[in-house]
Amino acid sequence: MKRRNFIKNLSLSGAIASIAGGSSLSAYALSNNPEKTFNLDYAPHFGMFKAHAGDDLMDQLKFMADQGFRSLEDNGLLGRPKEVQTKIGKELERLGMRMGVFVVDGGDNWKVSLTTGKKEFVDTFVKTCEASVEAAKRVNAKWATVVPGFFERNLPIGIQTGNVIEALKRGAEIFEPHGLTMVLEPLSDTPDLFLRHSDQSYAVCKAVDSPSCKILYDVYHMQRNEGNIIPNMEKCWEEIAYIQIGDNPGRKEPGTGEINYLKVFEFIHNKGYQGVMGMEHGLANSGKEGEKALIEAYRKADSFK
């Protein structure tokens, strides 16, 4: 599934129109202890709890906080009006929540292929990195997702890798002074993408050699592309700055597929991970019952000792 379609499925684009205002959602809390949080810092997307919270983004944030979620992920942040970005940032601060990743997307991050070395693609990437810094300030974001683009069949893999590294160095120069980290995401959506494996991502990050260029390890994508999740995370751990979640098959909440998330989450917790865990998936069931099941799935997977 392409990232743009995934965003649409979570109703990110349609929610902007209903941003204004919002009433308290304490009555919506599903837990007897709304202050209860999780061992790890899981971050829902806008749209995940619309059945309970409605379309208003501020109400959705309040509902997330009521359930114990301490962060938000918003892939489509860069496409939101500046005043909406600012409002999200202020509400996150008020609720004591933090911002997870948004996507560095210059219009269509599937088409801007840094593998080619083409000046127009690199220029677009640099321009979008500069815009990302300003958006990040409005929501106090520390991470931004970067996808290098498609594999270029008429170029040797070494040349493509070199082109990607040089472009990412340009991005890192922009992000470093602002404490913003671009996290490279290897994906499984199509075999035509350049970045697909954790070891490949590790090598690129080592070559860029910047605190502003690290790995986004999406467990769903890596289960599909290479499996052996915990050992591969261990090998790449020093370059992993952000983690995303989704069970396989189906890309739904933990417990709906084959991944033993209880063990994966326990491993991540034992590594001392203090970052955000992005809930980059859909819901197995719709409506309020589906949302309740999602929350309970995270309670169960997070119940390690």
PDB file of C-alpha atoms in Angstrom, residues 57-298:
ATOM      1  CA  LEU A  57      -8.302  16.931  15.394  1.00  0.00           C
ATOM      2  CA  MET A  58      -8.101  18.503  18.849  1.00  0.00           C
ATOM      3  CA  ASP A  59     -10.780  16.157  20.148  1.00  0.00           C
ATOM      4  CA  GLN A  60      -8.878  13.223  18.673  1.00  0.00           C
ATOM      5  CA  LEU A  61      -5.725  14.321  20.494  1.00  0.00           C
ATOM      6  CA  LYS A  62      -7.638  14.610  23.771  1.00  0.00           C
ATOM      7  CA  PHE A  63      -9.045  11.133  23.323  1.00  0.00           C
ATOM      8  CA  MET A  64      -5.573   9.715  22.645  1.00  0.00           C
ATOM      9  CA  ALA A  65      -4.275  11.345  25.827  1.00  0.00           C
ATOM     10  CA  ASP A  66      -7.254   9.988  27.808  1.00  0.00           C
ATOM     11  CA  GLN A  67      -6.288   6.466  26.768  1.00  0.00           C
ATOM     12  CA  GLY A  68      -2.690   6.898  27.901  1.00  0.00           C
ATOM     13  CA  PHE A  69      -1.058   7.595  24.547  1.00  0.00           C
ATOM     14  CA  ARG A  70       1.757  10.097  24.911  1.00  0.00           C
ATOM     15  CA  SER A  71       2.638  10.874  21.293  1.00  0.00           C
ATOM     16  CA  LEU A  72       1.126  11.552  17.886  1.00  0.00           C
ATOM     17  CA  GLU A  73       2.267  10.586  14.405  1.00  0.00           C
ATOM     18  CA  ASP A  74       1.126  12.717  11.472  1.00  0.00           C
ATOM     19  CA  ASN A  75       2.583  11.675   8.120  1.00  0.00           C
ATOM     20  CA  GLY A  76       0.659  14.438   6.357  1.00  0.00           C
ATOM     21  CA  LEU A  77       1.788  17.290   8.615  1.00  0.00           C
ATOM     22  CA  LEU A  78       3.774  19.043   5.900  1.00  0.00           C
ATOM     23  CA  GLY A  79       0.657  19.366   3.757  1.00  0.00           C
ATOM     24  CA  ARG A  80      -1.401  21.012   6.493  1.00  0.00           C
ATOM     25  CA  PRO A  81      -1.884  24.801   6.649  1.00  0.00           C
ATOM     26  CA  LYS A  82       0.610  26.554   8.909  1.00  0.00           C
ATOM     27  CA  GLU A  83      -2.128  27.636  11.312  1.00  0.00           C
ATOM     28  CA  VAL A  84      -3.239  24.025  11.688  1.00  0.00           C
ATOM     29  CA  GLN A  85       0.329  22.901  12.349  1.00  0.00           C
ATOM     30  CA  THR A  86       0.630  25.573  15.029  1.00  0.00           C
ATOM     31  CA  LYS A  87      -2.655  24.554  16.652  1.00  0.00           C
ATOM     32  CA  ILE A  88      -1.587  20.898  16.736  1.00  0.00           C
ATOM     33  CA  GLY A  89       1.708  21.888  18.344  1.00  0.00           C
ATOM     34  CA  LYS A  90       0.039  23.936  21.048  1.00  0.00           C
ATOM     35  CA  GLU A  91      -2.441  21.177  21.868  1.00  0.00           C
ATOM     36  CA  LEU A  92       0.312  18.571  22.055  1.00  0.00           C
ATOM     37  CA  GLU A  93       2.167  20.797  24.488  1.00  0.00           C
ATOM     38  CA  ARG A  94      -0.962  21.359  26.581  1.00  0.00           C
ATOM     39  CA  LEU A  95      -1.631  17.632  26.787  1.00  0.00           C
ATOM     40  CA  GLY A  96       1.980  16.758  27.587  1.00  0.00           C
ATOM     41  CA  MET A  97       2.320  14.782  24.355  1.00  0.00           C
ATOM     42  CA  ARG A  98       5.125  14.798  21.803  1.00  0.00           C
ATOM     43  CA  MET A  99       5.236  14.698  18.049  1.00  0.00           C
ATOM     44  CA  GLY A 100       6.452  11.634  16.184  1.00  0.00           C
ATOM     45  CA  VAL A 101       7.427  11.526  12.525  1.00  0.00           C
ATOM     46  CA  PHE A 102       5.986  13.371   9.592  1.00  0.00           C
ATOM     47  CA  VAL A 103       6.983  12.664   5.988  1.00  0.00           C
ATOM     48  CA  VAL A 104       9.480  14.845   4.122  1.00  0.00           C
ATOM     49  CA  ASP A 105       7.440  14.888   0.927  1.00  0.00           C
ATOM     50  CA  GLY A 106       7.972  17.423  -1.834  1.00  0.00           C
ATOM     51  CA  GLY A 107       4.667  16.609  -3.525  1.00  0.00           C
ATOM     52  CA  ASP A 108       5.155  12.884  -4.117  1.00  0.00           C
ATOM     53  CA  ASN A 109       8.022  11.219  -2.283  1.00  0.00           C
ATOM     54  CA  TRP A 110       7.576   8.141  -4.464  1.00  0.00           C
ATOM     55  CA  LYS A 111       8.678  10.023  -7.567  1.00  0.00           C
ATOM     56  CA  VAL A 112      11.564  12.142  -6.269  1.00  0.00           C
ATOM     57  CA  SER A 113      14.230   9.459  -6.656  1.00  0.00           C
ATOM     58  CA  LEU A 114      17.507  10.500  -5.066  1.00  0.00           C
ATOM     59  CA  THR A 115      19.048   7.402  -6.656  1.00  0.00           C
ATOM     60  CA  THR A 116      19.276   9.147 -10.038  1.00  0.00           C
ATOM     61  CA  GLY A 117      21.519  11.978  -8.923  1.00  0.00           C
ATOM     62  CA  LYS A 118      19.389  14.349 -11.017  1.00  0.00           C
ATOM     63  CA  LYS A 119      19.747  17.954  -9.928  1.00  0.00           C
ATOM     64  CA  GLU A 120      16.024  18.686 -10.033  1.00  0.00           C
ATOM     65  CA  PHE A 121      15.297  15.828  -7.635  1.00  0.00           C
ATOM     66  CA  VAL A 122      18.039  16.840  -5.234  1.00  0.00           C
ATOM     67  CA  ASP A 123      16.912  20.478  -5.363  1.00  0.00           C
ATOM     68  CA  THR A 124      13.338  19.447  -4.565  1.00  0.00           C
ATOM     69  CA  PHE A 125      14.570  17.328  -1.669  1.00  0.00           C
ATOM     70  CA  VAL A 126      16.669  20.176  -0.252  1.00  0.00           C
ATOM     71  CA  LYS A 127      13.794  22.632  -0.579  1.00  0.00           C
ATOM     72  CA  THR A 128      11.453  20.225   1.195  1.00  0.00           C
ATOM     73  CA  CYS A 129      13.981  19.695   3.983  1.00  0.00           C
ATOM     74  CA  GLU A 130      14.044  23.454   4.535  1.00  0.00           C
ATOM     75  CA  ALA A 131      10.234  23.566   4.704  1.00  0.00           C
ATOM     76  CA  SER A 132      10.305  20.592   7.073  1.00  0.00           C
ATOM     77  CA  VAL A 133      12.459  22.504   9.551  1.00  0.00           C
ATOM     78  CA  GLU A 134       9.853  25.242   9.797  1.00  0.00           C
ATOM     79  CA  ALA A 135       6.981  22.753  10.161  1.00  0.00           C
ATOM     80  CA  ALA A 136       8.925  20.837  12.821  1.00  0.00           C
ATOM     81  CA  LYS A 137       9.320  24.006  14.884  1.00  0.00           C
ATOM     82  CA  ARG A 138       5.552  24.495  14.986  1.00  0.00           C
ATOM     83  CA  VAL A 139       4.934  21.051  16.501  1.00  0.00           C
ATOM     84  CA  ASN A 140       8.298  20.511  18.243  1.00  0.00           C
ATOM     85  CA  ALA A 141       9.032  17.493  16.032  1.00  0.00           C
ATOM     86  CA  LYS A 142      12.373  15.710  16.278  1.00  0.00           C
ATOM     87  CA  TRP A 143      12.037  13.112  13.494  1.00  0.00           C
ATOM     88  CA  ALA A 144      11.034  13.236   9.829  1.00  0.00           C
ATOM     89  CA  THR A 145      10.661  10.288   7.458  1.00  0.00           C
ATOM     90  CA  VAL A 146      12.681  10.183   4.234  1.00  0.00           C
ATOM     91  CA  VAL A 147      12.180   7.678   1.401  1.00  0.00           C
ATOM     92  CA  PRO A 148      15.004   7.871  -1.195  1.00  0.00           C
ATOM     93  CA  GLY A 149      12.712   6.745  -4.026  1.00  0.00           C
ATOM     94  CA  PHE A 150      12.837   4.126  -6.746  1.00  0.00           C
ATOM     95  CA  PHE A 151      15.579   1.777  -7.863  1.00  0.00           C
ATOM     96  CA  GLU A 152      17.077   3.075 -11.112  1.00  0.00           C
ATOM     97  CA  ARG A 153      17.511   0.127 -13.461  1.00  0.00           C
ATOM     98  CA  ASN A 154      19.997   1.784 -15.790  1.00  0.00           C
ATOM     99  CA  LEU A 155      22.479   2.659 -13.021  1.00  0.00           C
ATOM    100  CA  PRO A 156      24.747   0.286 -11.048  1.00  0.00           C
ATOM    101  CA  ILE A 157      23.679  -0.124  -7.432  1.00  0.00           C
ATOM    102  CA  GLY A 158      26.915   1.445  -6.202  1.00  0.00           C
ATOM    103  CA  ILE A 159      26.291   4.612  -8.201  1.00  0.00           C
ATOM    104  CA  GLN A 160      22.732   4.816  -6.913  1.00  0.00           C
ATOM    105  CA  THR A 161      23.939   4.357  -3.352  1.00  0.00           C
ATOM    106  CA  GLY A 162      26.498   7.117  -3.812  1.00  0.00           C
ATOM    107  CA  ASN A 163      23.834   9.456  -5.193  1.00  0.00           C
ATOM    108  CA  VAL A 164      21.558   8.764  -2.235  1.00  0.00           C
ATOM    109  CA  ILE A 165      24.358   9.332   0.275  1.00  0.00           C
ATOM    110  CA  GLU A 166      25.336  12.663  -1.274  1.00  0.00           C
ATOM    111  CA  ALA A 167      21.734  13.888  -1.283  1.00  0.00           C
ATOM    112  CA  LEU A 168      21.201  12.805   2.317  1.00  0.00           C
ATOM    113  CA  LYS A 169      24.330  14.666   3.368  1.00  0.00           C
ATOM    114  CA  ARG A 170      22.686  17.817   1.986  1.00  0.00           C
ATOM    115  CA  GLY A 171      19.598  17.090   4.057  1.00  0.00           C
ATOM    116  CA  ALA A 172      21.621  16.377   7.183  1.00  0.00           C
ATOM    117  CA  GLU A 173      23.366  19.741   6.866  1.00  0.00           C
ATOM    118  CA  ILE A 174      19.975  21.434   6.954  1.00  0.00           C
ATOM    119  CA  PHE A 175      18.590  19.379   9.850  1.00  0.00           C
ATOM    120  CA  GLU A 176      21.591  19.207  12.186  1.00  0.00           C
ATOM    121  CA  PRO A 177      21.492  22.813  13.486  1.00  0.00           C
ATOM    122  CA  HIS A 178      17.846  22.343  14.439  1.00  0.00           C
ATOM    123  CA  GLY A 179      18.116  18.990  16.208  1.00  0.00           C
ATOM    124  CA  LEU A 180      15.899  17.334  13.594  1.00  0.00           C
ATOM    125  CA  THR A 181      16.652  13.787  12.474  1.00  0.00           C
ATOM    126  CA  MET A 182      15.616  12.368   9.114  1.00  0.00           C
ATOM    127  CA  VAL A 183      14.872   8.687   9.541  1.00  0.00           C
ATOM    128  CA  LEU A 184      15.307   6.516   6.450  1.00  0.00           C
ATOM    129  CA  GLU A 185      12.529   3.993   5.988  1.00  0.00           C
ATOM    130  CA  PRO A 186      13.140   0.741   4.099  1.00  0.00           C
ATOM    131  CA  LEU A 187       9.783  -0.298   2.641  1.00  0.00           C
ATOM    132  CA  SER A 188       8.038  -3.390   1.288  1.00  0.00           C
ATOM    133  CA  ASP A 189       5.306  -1.714  -0.774  1.00  0.00           C
ATOM    134  CA  THR A 190       6.999  -2.545  -4.073  1.00  0.00           C
ATOM    135  CA  PRO A 191      10.284  -4.244  -5.048  1.00  0.00           C
ATOM    136  CA  ASP A 192      10.986  -1.235  -7.285  1.00  0.00           C
ATOM    137  CA  LEU A 193      11.966   0.885  -4.272  1.00  0.00           C
ATOM    138  CA  PHE A 194      15.675   1.461  -3.650  1.00  0.00           C
ATOM    139  CA  LEU A 195      15.719   1.134   0.144  1.00  0.00           C
ATOM    140  CA  ARG A 196      14.323  -2.227   1.272  1.00  0.00           C
ATOM    141  CA  HIS A 197      16.520  -3.754   3.988  1.00  0.00           C
ATOM    142  CA  SER A 198      17.849  -2.851   7.408  1.00  0.00           C
ATOM    143  CA  ASP A 199      21.493  -3.647   6.644  1.00  0.00           C
ATOM    144  CA  GLN A 200      21.353  -1.477   3.520  1.00  0.00           C
ATOM    145  CA  SER A 201      19.893   1.376   5.589  1.00  0.00           C
ATOM    146  CA  TYR A 202      22.592   0.853   8.205  1.00  0.00           C
ATOM    147  CA  ALA A 203      25.343   1.183   5.580  1.00  0.00           C
ATOM    148  CA  VAL A 204      23.840   4.379   4.165  1.00  0.00           C
ATOM    149  CA  CYS A 205      23.549   5.958   7.630  1.00  0.00           C
ATOM    150  CA  LYS A 206      27.156   5.052   8.418  1.00  0.00           C
ATOM    151  CA  ALA A 207      28.278   6.689   5.177  1.00  0.00           C
ATOM    152  CA  VAL A 208      26.290   9.890   5.759  1.00  0.00           C
ATOM    153  CA  ASP A 209      27.798   9.929   9.267  1.00  0.00           C
ATOM    154  CA  SER A 210      25.423  12.436  10.844  1.00  0.00           C
ATOM    155  CA  PRO A 211      23.243  12.424  13.971  1.00  0.00           C
ATOM    156  CA  SER A 212      20.535  13.751  11.653  1.00  0.00           C
ATOM    157  CA  CYS A 213      20.464  10.632   9.446  1.00  0.00           C
ATOM    158  CA  LYS A 214      19.249   7.435  11.095  1.00  0.00           C
ATOM    159  CA  ILE A 215      16.952   4.446  10.481  1.00  0.00           C
ATOM    160  CA  LEU A 216      13.191   4.232  10.817  1.00  0.00           C
ATOM    161  CA  TYR A 217      12.667   0.538  11.533  1.00  0.00           C
ATOM    162  CA  ASP A 218       9.102  -0.374  10.552  1.00  0.00           C
ATOM    163  CA  VAL A 219       8.496  -3.861  11.939  1.00  0.00           C
ATOM    164  CA  TYR A 220       5.727  -4.593   9.421  1.00  0.00           C
ATOM    165  CA  HIS A 221       7.876  -3.788   6.385  1.00  0.00           C
ATOM    166  CA  MET A 222      10.917  -5.577   7.762  1.00  0.00           C
ATOM    167  CA  GLN A 223       8.923  -8.705   8.571  1.00  0.00           C
ATOM    168  CA  ARG A 224       7.840  -8.793   4.927  1.00  0.00           C
ATOM    169  CA  ASN A 225      11.263  -8.042   3.464  1.00  0.00           C
ATOM    170  CA  GLU A 226      13.655  -9.947   5.711  1.00  0.00           C
ATOM    171  CA  GLY A 227      12.041 -11.369   8.858  1.00  0.00           C
ATOM    172  CA  ASN A 228      14.266 -12.320  11.825  1.00  0.00           C
ATOM    173  CA  ILE A 229      13.097  -9.108  13.489  1.00  0.00           C
ATOM    174  CA  ILE A 230      14.839  -9.101  16.874  1.00  0.00           C
ATOM    175  CA  PRO A 231      18.309 -10.247  15.667  1.00  0.00           C
ATOM    176  CA  ASN A 232      18.223  -7.754  12.777  1.00  0.00           C
ATOM    177  CA  MET A 233      17.174  -4.929  15.065  1.00  0.00           C
ATOM    178  CA  GLU A 234      20.017  -5.856  17.387  1.00  0.00           C
ATOM    179  CA  LYS A 235      22.558  -5.675  14.553  1.00  0.00           C
ATOM    180  CA  CYS A 236      21.356  -2.235  13.437  1.00  0.00           C
ATOM    181  CA  TRP A 237      20.416  -0.868  16.835  1.00  0.00           C
ATOM    182  CA  GLU A 238      22.948   1.951  17.050  1.00  0.00           C
ATOM    183  CA  GLU A 239      21.516   3.507  13.875  1.00  0.00           C
ATOM    184  CA  ILE A 240      17.817   3.045  14.732  1.00  0.00           C
ATOM    185  CA  ALA A 241      16.230   6.294  15.908  1.00  0.00           C
ATOM    186  CA  TYR A 242      12.553   5.555  15.327  1.00  0.00           C
ATOM    187  CA  ILE A 243      10.295   2.475  15.237  1.00  0.00           C
ATOM    188  CA  GLN A 244       6.926   1.824  13.606  1.00  0.00           C
ATOM    189  CA  ILE A 245       4.421  -0.969  14.123  1.00  0.00           C
ATOM    190  CA  GLY A 246       2.007  -3.041  12.068  1.00  0.00           C
ATOM    191  CA  ASP A 247       1.243  -6.748  12.090  1.00  0.00           C
ATOM    192  CA  ASN A 248       1.655  -8.996   9.062  1.00  0.00           C
ATOM    193  CA  PRO A 249      -0.284  -9.988   7.040  1.00  0.00           C
ATOM    194  CA  GLY A 250      -2.829  -7.202   6.865  1.00  0.00           C
ATOM    195  CA  ARG A 251      -0.971  -4.254   8.403  1.00  0.00           C
ATOM    196  CA  LYS A 252      -3.317  -4.000  11.353  1.00  0.00           C
ATOM    197  CA  GLU A 253      -2.799  -3.767  15.129  1.00  0.00           C
ATOM    198  CA  PRO A 254      -0.592  -6.199  17.092  1.00  0.00           C
ATOM    199  CA  GLY A 255      -2.144  -9.606  17.572  1.00  0.00           C
ATOM    200  CA  THR A 256      -3.870  -9.728  14.204  1.00  0.00           C
ATOM    201  CA  GLY A 257      -0.980 -11.387  12.371  1.00  0.00           C
ATOM    202  CA  GLU A 258       2.110 -13.519  12.789  1.00  0.00           C
ATOM    203  CA  ILE A 259       4.466 -11.166  14.644  1.00  0.00           C
ATOM    204  CA  ASN A 260       4.988 -11.862  18.343  1.00  0.00           C
ATOM    205  CA  TYR A 261       4.765  -8.235  19.432  1.00  0.00           C
ATOM    206  CA  LEU A 262       4.880  -9.093  23.123  1.00  0.00           C
ATOM    207  CA  LYS A 263       8.452 -10.319  22.586  1.00  0.00           C
ATOM    208  CA  VAL A 264       9.358  -7.541  20.139  1.00  0.00           C
ATOM    209  CA  PHE A 265       8.153  -4.837  22.519  1.00  0.00           C
ATOM    210  CA  GLU A 266       9.920  -6.489  25.435  1.00  0.00           C
ATOM    211  CA  PHE A 267      13.177  -6.514  23.451  1.00  0.00           C
ATOM    212  CA  ILE A 268      12.808  -2.836  22.558  1.00  0.00           C
ATOM    213  CA  HIS A 269      12.009  -1.921  26.149  1.00  0.00           C
ATOM    214  CA  ASN A 270      14.979  -3.875  27.475  1.00  0.00           C
ATOM    215  CA  LYS A 271      17.250  -1.994  25.057  1.00  0.00           C
ATOM    216  CA  GLY A 272      16.290   1.162  26.920  1.00  0.00           C
ATOM    217  CA  TYR A 273      14.498   2.721  23.956  1.00  0.00           C
ATOM    218  CA  GLN A 274      13.012   6.099  24.874  1.00  0.00           C
ATOM    219  CA  GLY A 275      11.719   7.078  21.442  1.00  0.00           C
ATOM    220  CA  VAL A 276       8.317   6.990  19.806  1.00  0.00           C
ATOM    221  CA  MET A 277       6.624   3.832  18.482  1.00  0.00           C
ATOM    222  CA  GLY A 278       4.506   4.890  15.528  1.00  0.00           C
ATOM    223  CA  MET A 279       1.231   3.013  15.030  1.00  0.00           C
ATOM    224  CA  GLU A 280       1.636   2.828  11.240  1.00  0.00           C
ATOM    225  CA  HIS A 281      -1.301   0.549  10.503  1.00  0.00           C
ATOM    226  CA  GLY A 282      -5.053   0.309  10.055  1.00  0.00           C
ATOM    227  CA  LEU A 283      -7.688  -1.237  12.313  1.00  0.00           C
ATOM    228  CA  ALA A 284      -8.848  -4.831  11.997  1.00  0.00           C
ATOM    229  CA  ASN A 285     -12.434  -3.790  12.751  1.00  0.00           C
ATOM    230  CA  SER A 286     -14.390  -0.585  12.258  1.00  0.00           C
ATOM    231  CA  GLY A 287     -16.358   1.657  14.590  1.00  0.00           C
ATOM    232  CA  LYS A 288     -16.075   2.026  18.342  1.00  0.00           C
ATOM    233  CA  GLU A 289     -15.648  -1.710  18.848  1.00  0.00           C
ATOM    234  CA  GLY A 290     -12.707  -1.726  16.460  1.00  0.00           C
ATOM    235  CA  GLU A 291     -11.103   1.193  18.290  1.00  0.00           C
ATOM    236  CA  LYS A 292     -11.612  -0.492  21.659  1.00  0.00           C
ATOM    237  CA  ALA A 293     -10.027  -3.660  20.266  1.00  0.00           C
ATOM    238  CA  LEU A 294      -7.038  -1.673  19.023  1.00  0.00           C
ATOM    239  CA  ILE A 295      -6.419  -0.156  22.454  1.00  0.00           C
ATOM    240  CA  GLU A 296      -6.776  -3.538  24.133  1.00  0.00           C
ATOM    241  CA  ALA A 297      -4.346  -5.052  21.611  1.00  0.00           C
ATOM    242  CA  TYR A 298      -1.718  -2.540  22.713  1.00  0.00           C
TER     243      TYR A 298
END
